[in-house]
Amino acid sequence: MARAAIATPGTAQPVAEFGTGLQVTRVTPTSDGRYEWWQGPGARRSDPPKTPLVSYVPHHTSGAASSARLVVPRPSGHGLAYLADGPYSAAAWLRDPRPQARRLVAHALAATGAALRELHTTPAPTADVPPALARLRSFVDGGDAAPPAVRRLREHAVRVWGPARLELLRAWCAELTRPADLADPVLVHGFASLGALIPPLHRGPVALLTGEDLGAGRPELDLGWLLGDLAELAWAVPVFGDEPGPDLPAVLLDAYGPGADREWAARAAVLRITAHMRDFAAYCDWSDELTDYTAFIADLIDEEGRRAVPGGATP
């Protein structure tokens, strides 16, 4: 297969640039009509991104019409460069009010469900916890050597949640990385978010950017990360949940197929939202909106994330 062209400095102007203290992203057209998604360290991160497990990612999903491509990167400068057929993530498309945008995301989630199921047939070559979950676990345990905003957030969260809720989060983190009812953890994406999911702009496969967050865990961790994104969006933008069109959580779970434990996927969705809250404080700084998040997450813990799965509890 011919190597796709990569945009080089001076050949094209980025169509998008954004980032946080953790990661900066630059999206640039390539000479063959595709897009390079370059990701590098943000201002609050000193180490360059690493991808020690990408050689274990299965490649045969790239030719399956019903599956997303698990796109792994190549090193580029101080960051990583991925190739995709679109310049906008699923998260960006969901801010588009047109019904066809929601249908496009539904197609992307269906393809991703099939790709994740294939990824989860791969035994984990290491016991390493995905980095995002490791950061969350440190936050829950109180060992987060992080900026003042994170310490302030944890102090507030401890007051709002109390020890029982913190213990539940701690137990869920442990179970999702060391599942008691599985012989061995499987290879998980580790950050299967709407921001890493790239629908094609015109033609081409759906891309799930897959790299530095790979690790070992329970398959439901990846499903919960996407379900958490959708649940958070439905809470933050109330009209989102009333939008006509496909039921996006159901699309994802139906495409993944039988065998997924929806209770654990729901709990993983709570962890995703909690991790997002923690990372916002660490890499963007304090916002009074974080106090709303702690109250929201308290409700989610109490209901074990059921609102994130089809047929679960509603706000």
Coordinates of C-alpha atoms in Angstrom, one line a residue, residues 78-301:
H78 CA 8.2 16.5 19.7
G79 CA 4.9 15.0 19.1
L80 CA 2.9 12.4 17.1
A81 CA 1.2 12.6 13.7
Y82 CA -1.9 10.7 12.8
L83 CA -3.6 10.5 9.4
A84 CA -7.4 10.8 9.1
D85 CA -10.0 11.6 6.4
G86 CA -11.6 14.5 8.3
P87 CA -10.6 17.7 9.9
Y88 CA -13.2 17.6 12.7
S89 CA -13.7 15.2 15.6
A90 CA -17.0 13.7 16.6
A91 CA -17.1 16.1 19.5
A92 CA -16.9 19.1 17.1
W93 CA -19.6 17.6 14.9
L94 CA -22.0 17.2 17.8
R95 CA -21.9 21.0 18.2
D96 CA -23.4 21.3 14.7
P97 CA -27.2 21.6 15.1
R98 CA -28.0 19.9 11.7
P99 CA -29.6 16.5 12.0
Q100 CA -27.1 15.0 9.5
A101 CA -24.3 15.9 11.9
R102 CA -25.8 13.6 14.5
R103 CA -26.3 10.9 11.9
L104 CA -22.6 11.2 10.9
V105 CA -21.5 10.8 14.6
A106 CA -23.9 7.8 14.9
H107 CA -22.1 6.1 11.9
A108 CA -18.7 6.9 13.5
L109 CA -19.8 5.4 16.9
A110 CA -21.1 2.3 15.2
A111 CA -17.8 1.8 13.4
T112 CA -15.9 2.4 16.6
G113 CA -17.9 -0.1 18.5
A114 CA -16.9 -2.8 16.0
A115 CA -13.2 -1.7 16.1
L116 CA -13.1 -1.7 19.9
R117 CA -14.5 -5.2 20.0
E118 CA -11.6 -6.3 17.8
L119 CA -9.1 -4.4 19.8
H120 CA -10.4 -6.1 23.0
T121 CA -9.5 -9.6 21.6
T122 CA -5.8 -8.6 22.0
P123 CA -4.3 -9.8 25.3
A124 CA -2.6 -7.0 27.2
P125 CA 1.2 -7.3 26.9
T126 CA 1.7 -5.3 30.1
A127 CA -0.1 -4.6 33.3
D128 CA 0.3 -0.8 32.9
V129 CA -2.7 1.2 33.7
P130 CA -3.8 3.7 31.0
P131 CA -2.3 7.1 31.8
A132 CA -5.7 8.9 32.1
L133 CA -6.9 6.3 34.7
A134 CA -3.6 6.5 36.5
R135 CA -4.0 10.3 36.9
L136 CA -7.6 9.8 38.1
R137 CA -6.5 7.1 40.6
S138 CA -3.9 9.4 42.0
F139 CA -6.5 12.2 42.4
V140 CA -8.9 9.9 44.2
D141 CA -6.2 8.6 46.5
G142 CA -5.0 12.1 47.3
G143 CA -1.5 11.6 46.0
D144 CA -1.8 14.0 43.1
A145 CA 1.3 16.1 42.9
A146 CA -0.5 18.6 40.7
P147 CA -1.2 22.4 40.4
P148 CA -3.0 24.3 43.2
A149 CA -6.3 24.1 41.2
V150 CA -6.3 20.3 41.5
R151 CA -5.6 20.4 45.2
R152 CA -8.4 22.9 45.6
L153 CA -10.7 20.7 43.6
R154 CA -9.9 17.6 45.6
E155 CA -10.6 19.4 48.9
H156 CA -13.9 20.5 47.6
A157 CA -14.7 17.0 46.2
V158 CA -13.9 15.3 49.5
R159 CA -16.4 17.6 51.3
V160 CA -19.1 17.0 48.7
W161 CA -18.7 13.3 48.1
G162 CA -17.6 12.0 51.5
P163 CA -15.5 8.9 52.1
A164 CA -18.1 6.4 50.9
R165 CA -18.3 7.9 47.4
L166 CA -14.5 8.2 47.2
E167 CA -14.2 4.5 48.2
L168 CA -16.6 3.6 45.3
L169 CA -14.5 5.5 42.8
R170 CA -11.3 3.8 44.2
A171 CA -12.9 0.4 43.9
W172 CA -14.1 1.0 40.3
C173 CA -10.7 2.2 39.2
A174 CA -9.2 -1.0 40.6
E175 CA -11.8 -3.3 39.0
L176 CA -11.6 -1.7 35.6
T177 CA -7.8 -2.3 35.5
R178 CA -7.6 -5.6 37.5
P179 CA -10.9 -7.3 36.7
A180 CA -11.7 -10.1 39.2
D181 CA -13.9 -12.1 36.8
L182 CA -11.5 -12.1 33.8
A183 CA -8.5 -14.3 33.5
D184 CA -6.4 -11.5 32.1
P185 CA -7.0 -7.8 31.2
V186 CA -7.1 -7.0 27.5
L187 CA -5.5 -4.3 25.5
V188 CA -7.7 -1.1 25.8
H189 CA -7.5 2.1 24.0
G190 CA -7.4 4.0 27.2
F191 CA -8.9 7.3 26.0
A192 CA -11.6 6.4 23.4
S193 CA -13.2 9.8 23.5
L194 CA -15.3 11.8 21.1
G195 CA -12.3 14.1 20.6
A196 CA -10.2 11.1 19.3
L197 CA -12.9 9.9 16.9
I198 CA -12.7 11.5 13.4
P199 CA -15.5 10.9 10.9
P200 CA -14.5 11.3 7.2
L201 CA -15.4 14.7 5.7
H202 CA -16.4 13.2 2.4
R203 CA -15.2 9.6 1.8
G204 CA -12.9 7.3 3.7
P205 CA -12.9 5.3 6.9
V206 CA -13.8 6.5 10.3
A207 CA -10.5 7.1 12.3
L208 CA -10.0 6.4 16.0
L209 CA -6.7 8.0 17.0
T210 CA -4.9 5.3 19.0
G211 CA -1.6 5.7 20.7
E212 CA -0.1 6.9 24.0
D213 CA -3.1 6.0 26.2
L214 CA -3.1 2.3 25.4
G215 CA -2.9 0.0 28.5
A216 CA -4.4 -3.0 30.2
G217 CA -7.9 -3.1 31.6
R218 CA -11.5 -4.3 31.4
P219 CA -13.1 -3.9 27.9
E220 CA -15.9 -1.8 29.4
L221 CA -13.4 0.9 30.2
D222 CA -13.3 2.1 26.6
L223 CA -17.1 1.9 26.1
G224 CA -17.5 3.9 29.3
W225 CA -15.1 6.6 28.2
L226 CA -17.3 7.3 25.1
L227 CA -20.6 6.9 27.1
G228 CA -19.3 9.3 29.7
D229 CA -18.6 11.9 27.0
L230 CA -22.1 11.6 25.7
A231 CA -23.6 11.7 29.2
E232 CA -21.6 14.8 30.1
L233 CA -22.7 16.5 26.9
A234 CA -26.4 15.7 27.6
W235 CA -25.9 17.3 31.1
A236 CA -24.0 20.3 30.0
V237 CA -26.2 21.0 27.0
P238 CA -29.7 19.9 28.1
V239 CA -31.2 20.3 24.6
F240 CA -28.6 17.7 23.3
G241 CA -30.5 14.9 25.0
D242 CA -33.8 16.0 23.4
E243 CA -32.3 16.1 19.9
P244 CA -34.1 13.9 17.3
G245 CA -32.2 11.2 15.6
P246 CA -30.2 8.1 16.6
D247 CA -29.8 7.1 20.3
L248 CA -26.0 7.5 20.3
P249 CA -25.2 5.4 23.4
A250 CA -27.4 2.6 22.0
V251 CA -25.7 2.8 18.6
L252 CA -22.3 2.3 20.3
L253 CA -23.3 -0.6 22.5
D254 CA -25.3 -2.4 19.8
A255 CA -22.4 -2.1 17.4
Y256 CA -20.0 -3.5 20.0
G257 CA -22.2 -6.5 20.3
P258 CA -23.0 -9.0 23.1
G259 CA -20.9 -9.6 26.1
A260 CA -20.2 -6.1 27.4
D261 CA -21.2 -5.6 31.0
R262 CA -23.4 -2.5 30.9
E263 CA -23.1 -2.0 34.7
W264 CA -19.3 -1.7 34.4
A265 CA -19.6 0.4 31.3
A266 CA -21.8 2.8 33.3
R267 CA -19.4 3.0 36.1
A268 CA -16.6 3.6 33.7
A269 CA -18.6 6.5 32.3
V270 CA -18.6 8.1 35.8
L271 CA -14.8 7.7 35.9
R272 CA -14.5 9.4 32.5
I273 CA -16.4 12.5 33.6
T274 CA -14.4 12.6 36.9
A275 CA -11.1 12.3 35.0
H276 CA -12.2 15.1 32.6
M277 CA -13.0 17.3 35.6
R278 CA -9.6 16.5 37.2
D279 CA -7.7 17.2 34.0
F280 CA -9.5 20.4 33.4
A281 CA -8.3 21.7 36.8
A282 CA -4.8 20.4 36.1
Y283 CA -4.3 21.6 32.5
C284 CA -6.7 24.6 32.2
D285 CA -6.9 25.9 35.8
W286 CA -9.7 26.6 38.3
S287 CA -13.2 27.4 37.2
D288 CA -16.3 27.9 39.4
E289 CA -18.0 25.5 37.0
L290 CA -16.0 22.7 38.6
T291 CA -18.2 22.9 41.7
D292 CA -21.2 22.1 39.5
Y293 CA -19.3 19.0 38.2
T294 CA -18.6 17.7 41.8
A295 CA -22.4 17.9 42.5
F296 CA -23.2 16.2 39.2
I297 CA -20.6 13.5 39.8
A298 CA -22.0 12.8 43.3
D299 CA -25.4 12.0 41.7
L300 CA -23.7 9.8 39.1
I301 CA -21.8 7.9 41.7

